[in-house]
Amino acid sequence: MQLYPAIDMKNGQCVRLRQGEFKNITVYSDAPEAMAAHWQEEGATFLHLVDLDGALAGHSVNEEAIKRILKAVSIPVQIGGGIRTRESAARMLSLGITRVIVGTKAAEHPEFLGELVNEFGSSAIVAGIDARDGKVATQGWEKTSEFMASDLALTMKEYGVKHIVYTDISRDGMLTGPNVEATSRLTKATGLDIIASGGVSSMEDLEALANEGIQGAIIGKALYENRISLKEAAARFQTTG
């Protein structure tokens, strides 16, 4: 299983939200690049970045911080938040980002993901599916659609997408455990690389995901509050190659 330490950025800082609410924010570091280097030292082989300002603005906002992170680490990095145009995806990839995550635009215009896959390749494009009660949320989680997450995932597969970050918003930043059942169903229904996001709080949570054959897990608040040792988790769960 691939582990993805999360670095959520707002105003150039490393922060965490609870359930995506911008009023429920905790600042963990003024230097996200130092945090990125730390996670690499602890055994990270892939980083997960989120431009929270970008998610609301609809375009990249924290580019300078992103550049500093890319200079500070030698491991692959994926990023989401505000990537809603071909130009913004191309820009992030040109900076050295390995994968771009498209969320809102994937839900509203699924064919857009197909266009990106055709141009940049399936290894560079990730669909971000954020769900509340099984229904897809968009616009920085401010809006909930009637589109079911499972239907959107299957549509993404038709367009050539191979990687999906699946976030259960109700679990995000709450340390209540990931929605293993829903993530497992999505993995089995699609056969895609489903990356679990939201709620991972312990080694037991990671074990539950691994036991279900889920291929990736994003870990955020649990790392910052020392509930999970990345070094131990990487040694136990992380596969290479």
mmCIF file of C-alpha atoms in Angstrom:
data_model
loop_
_atom_site.group_PDB
_atom_site.id
_atom_site.type_symbol
_atom_site.label_atom_id
_atom_site.label_comp_id
_atom_site.label_asym_id
_atom_site.label_seq_id
_atom_site.Cartn_x
_atom_site.Cartn_y
_atom_site.Cartn_z
ATOM 1 C CA MET A 1 0.000 0.000 0.000
ATOM 2 C CA GLN A 2 1.273 3.447 -0.904
ATOM 3 C CA LEU A 3 1.207 5.926 1.981
ATOM 4 C CA TYR A 4 0.740 9.624 1.258
ATOM 5 C CA PRO A 5 1.573 12.110 4.023
ATOM 6 C CA ALA A 6 -0.674 15.131 3.465
ATOM 7 C CA ILE A 7 0.383 18.749 3.383
ATOM 8 C CA ASP A 8 -2.627 21.050 3.178
ATOM 9 C CA MET A 9 -1.706 24.619 2.353
ATOM 10 C CA LYS A 10 -3.529 27.829 3.163
ATOM 11 C CA ASN A 11 -1.897 31.251 2.974
ATOM 12 C CA GLY A 12 1.455 29.520 2.458
ATOM 13 C CA GLN A 13 1.129 27.611 5.726
ATOM 14 C CA CYS A 14 0.705 23.918 6.478
ATOM 15 C CA VAL A 15 -2.731 23.491 8.055
ATOM 16 C CA ARG A 16 -5.487 20.950 8.705
ATOM 17 C CA LEU A 17 -9.236 21.406 8.535
ATOM 18 C CA ARG A 18 -12.054 19.490 10.194
ATOM 19 C CA GLN A 19 -14.604 18.146 7.685
ATOM 20 C CA GLY A 20 -13.365 20.673 5.119
ATOM 21 C CA GLU A 21 -14.655 23.610 7.156
ATOM 22 C CA PHE A 22 -12.414 26.648 6.711
ATOM 23 C CA LYS A 23 -13.515 27.995 10.091
ATOM 24 C CA ASN A 24 -12.166 24.822 11.762
ATOM 25 C CA ILE A 25 -8.494 25.287 10.953
ATOM 26 C CA THR A 26 -5.267 24.381 12.764
ATOM 27 C CA VAL A 27 -1.906 25.747 11.634
ATOM 28 C CA TYR A 28 0.917 23.216 12.015
ATOM 29 C CA SER A 29 3.783 24.964 10.247
ATOM 30 C CA ASP A 30 4.696 28.219 8.537
ATOM 31 C CA ALA A 31 7.159 26.313 6.341
ATOM 32 C CA PRO A 32 5.427 23.506 4.405
ATOM 33 C CA GLU A 33 8.681 22.760 2.584
ATOM 34 C CA ALA A 34 10.337 21.859 5.912
ATOM 35 C CA MET A 35 7.395 19.591 6.702
ATOM 36 C CA ALA A 36 7.760 17.935 3.291
ATOM 37 C CA ALA A 37 11.455 17.286 3.894
ATOM 38 C CA HIS A 38 10.640 15.862 7.316
ATOM 39 C CA TRP A 39 8.129 13.377 5.918
ATOM 40 C CA GLN A 40 10.638 12.274 3.295
ATOM 41 C CA GLU A 41 13.198 11.665 6.037
ATOM 42 C CA GLU A 42 10.598 9.615 7.938
ATOM 43 C CA GLY A 43 10.113 7.277 4.996
ATOM 44 C CA ALA A 44 7.605 8.947 2.700
ATOM 45 C CA THR A 45 7.938 7.866 -0.929
ATOM 46 C CA PHE A 46 5.068 10.045 -2.227
ATOM 47 C CA LEU A 47 3.566 13.300 -0.935
ATOM 48 C CA HIS A 48 -0.010 14.543 -1.170
ATOM 49 C CA LEU A 49 -0.461 18.326 -1.393
ATOM 50 C CA VAL A 50 -3.701 20.273 -1.260
ATOM 51 C CA ASP A 51 -3.983 23.940 -2.218
ATOM 52 C CA LEU A 52 -6.959 24.826 -0.007
ATOM 53 C CA ASP A 53 -7.047 28.417 -1.224
ATOM 54 C CA GLY A 54 -6.994 27.103 -4.768
ATOM 55 C CA ALA A 55 -9.925 24.790 -4.099
ATOM 56 C CA LEU A 56 -12.089 27.795 -3.293
ATOM 57 C CA ALA A 57 -10.593 30.209 -5.818
ATOM 58 C CA GLY A 58 -10.674 27.754 -8.711
ATOM 59 C CA HIS A 59 -6.999 28.259 -9.568
ATOM 60 C CA SER A 60 -3.619 27.677 -7.939
ATOM 61 C CA VAL A 61 -2.912 30.130 -5.121
ATOM 62 C CA ASN A 62 0.056 28.660 -3.243
ATOM 63 C CA GLU A 63 2.450 28.204 -6.151
ATOM 64 C CA GLU A 64 5.455 29.680 -4.349
ATOM 65 C CA ALA A 65 5.042 27.228 -1.469
ATOM 66 C CA ILE A 66 4.618 24.408 -3.973
ATOM 67 C CA LYS A 67 7.879 25.359 -5.671
ATOM 68 C CA ARG A 68 9.711 25.360 -2.333
ATOM 69 C CA ILE A 69 8.343 21.912 -1.511
ATOM 70 C CA LEU A 70 9.471 20.516 -4.852
ATOM 71 C CA LYS A 71 12.984 21.868 -4.238
ATOM 72 C CA ALA A 72 13.056 20.374 -0.740
ATOM 73 C CA VAL A 73 12.238 16.767 -1.686
ATOM 74 C CA SER A 74 13.274 14.180 -4.264
ATOM 75 C CA ILE A 75 10.161 11.982 -4.057
ATOM 76 C CA PRO A 76 7.060 12.216 -6.276
ATOM 77 C CA VAL A 77 4.365 14.717 -5.350
ATOM 78 C CA GLN A 78 0.678 14.867 -6.236
ATOM 79 C CA ILE A 79 -1.472 17.943 -5.768
ATOM 80 C CA GLY A 80 -5.118 18.903 -5.773
ATOM 81 C CA GLY A 81 -7.047 22.102 -5.227
ATOM 82 C CA GLY A 82 -8.250 24.461 -7.925
ATOM 83 C CA ILE A 83 -7.059 22.473 -10.940
ATOM 84 C CA ARG A 84 -9.977 23.062 -13.275
ATOM 85 C CA THR A 85 -8.348 23.961 -16.591
ATOM 86 C CA ARG A 86 -5.945 22.293 -18.968
ATOM 87 C CA GLU A 87 -3.545 25.197 -18.388
ATOM 88 C CA SER A 88 -3.502 24.805 -14.608
ATOM 89 C CA ALA A 89 -2.841 21.067 -14.919
ATOM 90 C CA ALA A 90 -0.041 21.690 -17.413
ATOM 91 C CA ARG A 91 1.439 24.369 -15.163
ATOM 92 C CA MET A 92 1.635 22.077 -12.145
ATOM 93 C CA LEU A 93 3.179 19.269 -14.201
ATOM 94 C CA SER A 94 5.708 21.694 -15.670
ATOM 95 C CA LEU A 95 6.836 22.636 -12.156
ATOM 96 C CA GLY A 96 7.709 19.016 -11.456
ATOM 97 C CA ILE A 97 4.479 17.738 -9.915
ATOM 98 C CA THR A 98 4.049 14.021 -10.715
ATOM 99 C CA ARG A 99 0.248 13.829 -10.540
ATOM 100 C CA VAL A 100 -2.489 16.441 -10.598
ATOM 101 C CA ILE A 101 -5.795 15.741 -8.887
ATOM 102 C CA VAL A 102 -8.933 17.101 -10.529
ATOM 103 C CA GLY A 103 -12.029 17.141 -8.365
ATOM 104 C CA THR A 104 -14.738 19.692 -9.122
ATOM 105 C CA LYS A 105 -14.197 19.633 -12.877
ATOM 106 C CA ALA A 106 -14.194 15.826 -12.862
ATOM 107 C CA ALA A 107 -17.675 15.825 -11.367
ATOM 108 C CA GLU A 108 -19.063 18.613 -13.507
ATOM 109 C CA HIS A 109 -17.378 17.742 -16.815
ATOM 110 C CA PRO A 110 -16.063 14.146 -16.721
ATOM 111 C CA GLU A 111 -14.946 14.308 -20.354
ATOM 112 C CA PHE A 112 -12.342 16.877 -19.278
ATOM 113 C CA LEU A 113 -10.461 14.095 -17.468
ATOM 114 C CA GLY A 114 -10.414 12.085 -20.679
ATOM 115 C CA GLU A 115 -8.848 15.020 -22.499
ATOM 116 C CA LEU A 116 -6.162 15.375 -19.820
ATOM 117 C CA VAL A 117 -5.414 11.638 -19.849
ATOM 118 C CA ASN A 118 -5.039 11.737 -23.631
ATOM 119 C CA GLU A 119 -2.603 14.653 -23.437
ATOM 120 C CA PHE A 120 -0.590 13.932 -20.290
ATOM 121 C CA GLY A 121 -1.080 10.195 -19.729
ATOM 122 C CA SER A 122 -3.029 8.233 -17.143
ATOM 123 C CA SER A 123 -0.115 8.211 -14.697
ATOM 124 C CA ALA A 124 -0.267 12.013 -14.376
ATOM 125 C CA ILE A 125 -4.003 12.516 -13.920
ATOM 126 C CA VAL A 126 -5.955 11.642 -10.782
ATOM 127 C CA ALA A 127 -9.688 12.028 -10.249
ATOM 128 C CA GLY A 128 -10.555 13.436 -6.865
ATOM 129 C CA ILE A 129 -13.913 12.154 -5.688
ATOM 130 C CA ASP A 130 -15.116 13.794 -2.507
ATOM 131 C CA ALA A 131 -18.340 12.399 -1.098
ATOM 132 C CA ARG A 132 -20.813 13.274 1.599
ATOM 133 C CA ASP A 133 -23.283 10.438 2.311
ATOM 134 C CA GLY A 134 -22.141 8.779 -0.908
ATOM 135 C CA LYS A 135 -22.895 11.845 -3.031
ATOM 136 C CA VAL A 136 -20.201 13.854 -4.782
ATOM 137 C CA ALA A 137 -19.284 17.247 -3.310
ATOM 138 C CA THR A 138 -17.662 20.029 -5.353
ATOM 139 C CA GLN A 139 -16.430 23.631 -5.134
ATOM 140 C CA GLY A 140 -14.148 23.090 -2.131
ATOM 141 C CA TRP A 141 -16.861 20.866 -0.609
ATOM 142 C CA GLU A 142 -19.263 23.793 -0.534
ATOM 143 C CA LYS A 143 -21.777 22.085 -2.848
ATOM 144 C CA THR A 144 -23.199 18.549 -2.892
ATOM 145 C CA SER A 145 -24.471 17.057 -6.154
ATOM 146 C CA GLU A 146 -26.910 14.232 -6.800
ATOM 147 C CA PHE A 147 -24.154 12.240 -8.534
ATOM 148 C CA MET A 148 -23.128 9.087 -6.654
ATOM 149 C CA ALA A 149 -19.409 8.554 -6.046
ATOM 150 C CA SER A 150 -19.502 5.023 -7.462
ATOM 151 C CA ASP A 151 -21.083 6.194 -10.713
ATOM 152 C CA LEU A 152 -18.515 8.945 -11.112
ATOM 153 C CA ALA A 153 -15.656 6.503 -10.474
ATOM 154 C CA LEU A 154 -16.895 4.173 -13.200
ATOM 155 C CA THR A 155 -17.234 7.111 -15.574
ATOM 156 C CA MET A 156 -13.650 8.105 -14.789
ATOM 157 C CA LYS A 157 -12.530 4.575 -15.635
ATOM 158 C CA GLU A 158 -14.203 4.861 -19.043
ATOM 159 C CA TYR A 159 -12.153 7.989 -19.701
ATOM 160 C CA GLY A 160 -8.884 6.192 -18.931
ATOM 161 C CA VAL A 161 -8.330 7.376 -15.361
ATOM 162 C CA LYS A 162 -6.415 4.856 -13.244
ATOM 163 C CA HIS A 163 -5.970 6.690 -9.929
ATOM 164 C CA ILE A 164 -8.752 8.058 -7.723
ATOM 165 C CA VAL A 165 -8.454 9.868 -4.415
ATOM 166 C CA TYR A 166 -11.650 9.068 -2.532
ATOM 167 C CA THR A 167 -12.470 11.325 0.407
ATOM 168 C CA ASP A 168 -15.296 10.761 2.832
ATOM 169 C CA ILE A 169 -15.864 14.342 3.971
ATOM 170 C CA SER A 170 -17.586 13.315 7.190
ATOM 171 C CA ARG A 171 -14.373 11.586 8.284
ATOM 172 C CA ASP A 172 -11.875 14.242 7.153
ATOM 173 C CA GLY A 173 -9.792 15.673 9.976
ATOM 174 C CA MET A 174 -11.949 13.919 12.564
ATOM 175 C CA LEU A 175 -9.636 11.002 13.463
ATOM 176 C CA THR A 176 -12.672 8.705 13.514
ATOM 177 C CA GLY A 177 -11.297 6.123 11.107
ATOM 178 C CA PRO A 178 -11.632 5.964 7.319
ATOM 179 C CA ASN A 179 -14.748 4.692 5.603
ATOM 180 C CA VAL A 180 -13.178 1.317 4.860
ATOM 181 C CA GLU A 181 -16.412 -0.251 3.643
ATOM 182 C CA ALA A 182 -17.169 2.447 1.062
ATOM 183 C CA THR A 183 -13.555 2.603 -0.110
ATOM 184 C CA SER A 184 -13.412 -1.172 -0.439
ATOM 185 C CA ARG A 185 -16.644 -1.231 -2.447
ATOM 186 C CA LEU A 186 -15.234 1.400 -4.779
ATOM 187 C CA THR A 187 -11.992 -0.562 -5.214
ATOM 188 C CA LYS A 188 -13.824 -3.792 -6.010
ATOM 189 C CA ALA A 189 -16.386 -2.150 -8.297
ATOM 190 C CA THR A 190 -13.809 -0.322 -10.416
ATOM 191 C CA GLY A 191 -10.537 -2.244 -10.179
ATOM 192 C CA LEU A 192 -8.786 1.131 -9.993
ATOM 193 C CA ASP A 193 -6.094 2.467 -7.678
ATOM 194 C CA ILE A 194 -8.401 3.935 -5.033
ATOM 195 C CA ILE A 195 -6.546 6.097 -2.521
ATOM 196 C CA ALA A 196 -8.389 6.429 0.793
ATOM 197 C CA SER A 197 -8.543 9.905 2.257
ATOM 198 C CA GLY A 198 -10.157 11.150 5.436
ATOM 199 C CA GLY A 199 -10.221 9.863 8.986
ATOM 200 C CA VAL A 200 -7.072 7.695 9.178
ATOM 201 C CA SER A 201 -6.192 7.838 12.868
ATOM 202 C CA SER A 202 -4.190 4.726 13.781
ATOM 203 C CA MET A 203 -2.108 1.805 12.604
ATOM 204 C CA GLU A 204 -5.259 -0.290 12.960
ATOM 205 C CA ASP A 205 -6.981 1.923 10.379
ATOM 206 C CA LEU A 206 -4.113 1.362 7.962
ATOM 207 C CA GLU A 207 -4.250 -2.371 8.617
ATOM 208 C CA ALA A 208 -7.991 -2.418 7.886
ATOM 209 C CA LEU A 209 -7.409 -0.633 4.558
ATOM 210 C CA ALA A 210 -4.531 -2.930 3.625
ATOM 211 C CA ASN A 211 -6.576 -6.016 4.453
ATOM 212 C CA GLU A 212 -9.252 -4.873 1.989
ATOM 213 C CA GLY A 213 -6.713 -4.532 -0.804
ATOM 214 C CA ILE A 214 -6.958 -0.753 -0.906
ATOM 215 C CA GLN A 215 -3.858 0.485 -2.683
ATOM 216 C CA GLY A 216 -3.252 3.870 -1.104
ATOM 217 C CA ALA A 217 -3.937 5.899 2.036
ATOM 218 C CA ILE A 218 -3.528 9.602 2.710
ATOM 219 C CA ILE A 219 -2.533 10.396 6.279
ATOM 220 C CA GLY A 220 -2.915 13.912 7.639
ATOM 221 C CA LYS A 221 -3.925 14.929 11.121
ATOM 222 C CA ALA A 222 -2.840 11.621 12.678
ATOM 223 C CA LEU A 223 0.751 12.344 11.658
ATOM 224 C CA TYR A 224 0.708 15.920 12.885
ATOM 225 C CA GLU A 225 -0.718 14.886 16.247
ATOM 226 C CA ASN A 226 1.703 11.939 16.607
ATOM 227 C CA ARG A 227 -0.991 9.272 16.572
ATOM 228 C CA ILE A 228 0.846 7.474 13.770
ATOM 229 C CA SER A 229 4.605 7.202 13.294
ATOM 230 C CA LEU A 230 5.244 7.480 9.581
ATOM 231 C CA LYS A 231 8.507 5.597 9.970
ATOM 232 C CA GLU A 232 6.706 2.652 11.579
ATOM 233 C CA ALA A 233 3.771 2.786 9.157
ATOM 234 C CA ALA A 234 6.069 2.871 6.135
ATOM 235 C CA ALA A 235 8.042 -0.119 7.413
ATOM 236 C CA ARG A 236 4.884 -2.100 8.055
ATOM 237 C CA PHE A 237 2.574 -1.221 5.181
ATOM 238 C CA GLN A 238 4.398 0.538 2.407
ATOM 239 C CA THR A 239 5.232 -1.482 -0.668
ATOM 240 C CA THR A 240 7.840 -0.517 -3.207
ATOM 241 C CA GLY A 241 7.926 -0.903 -6.927
#
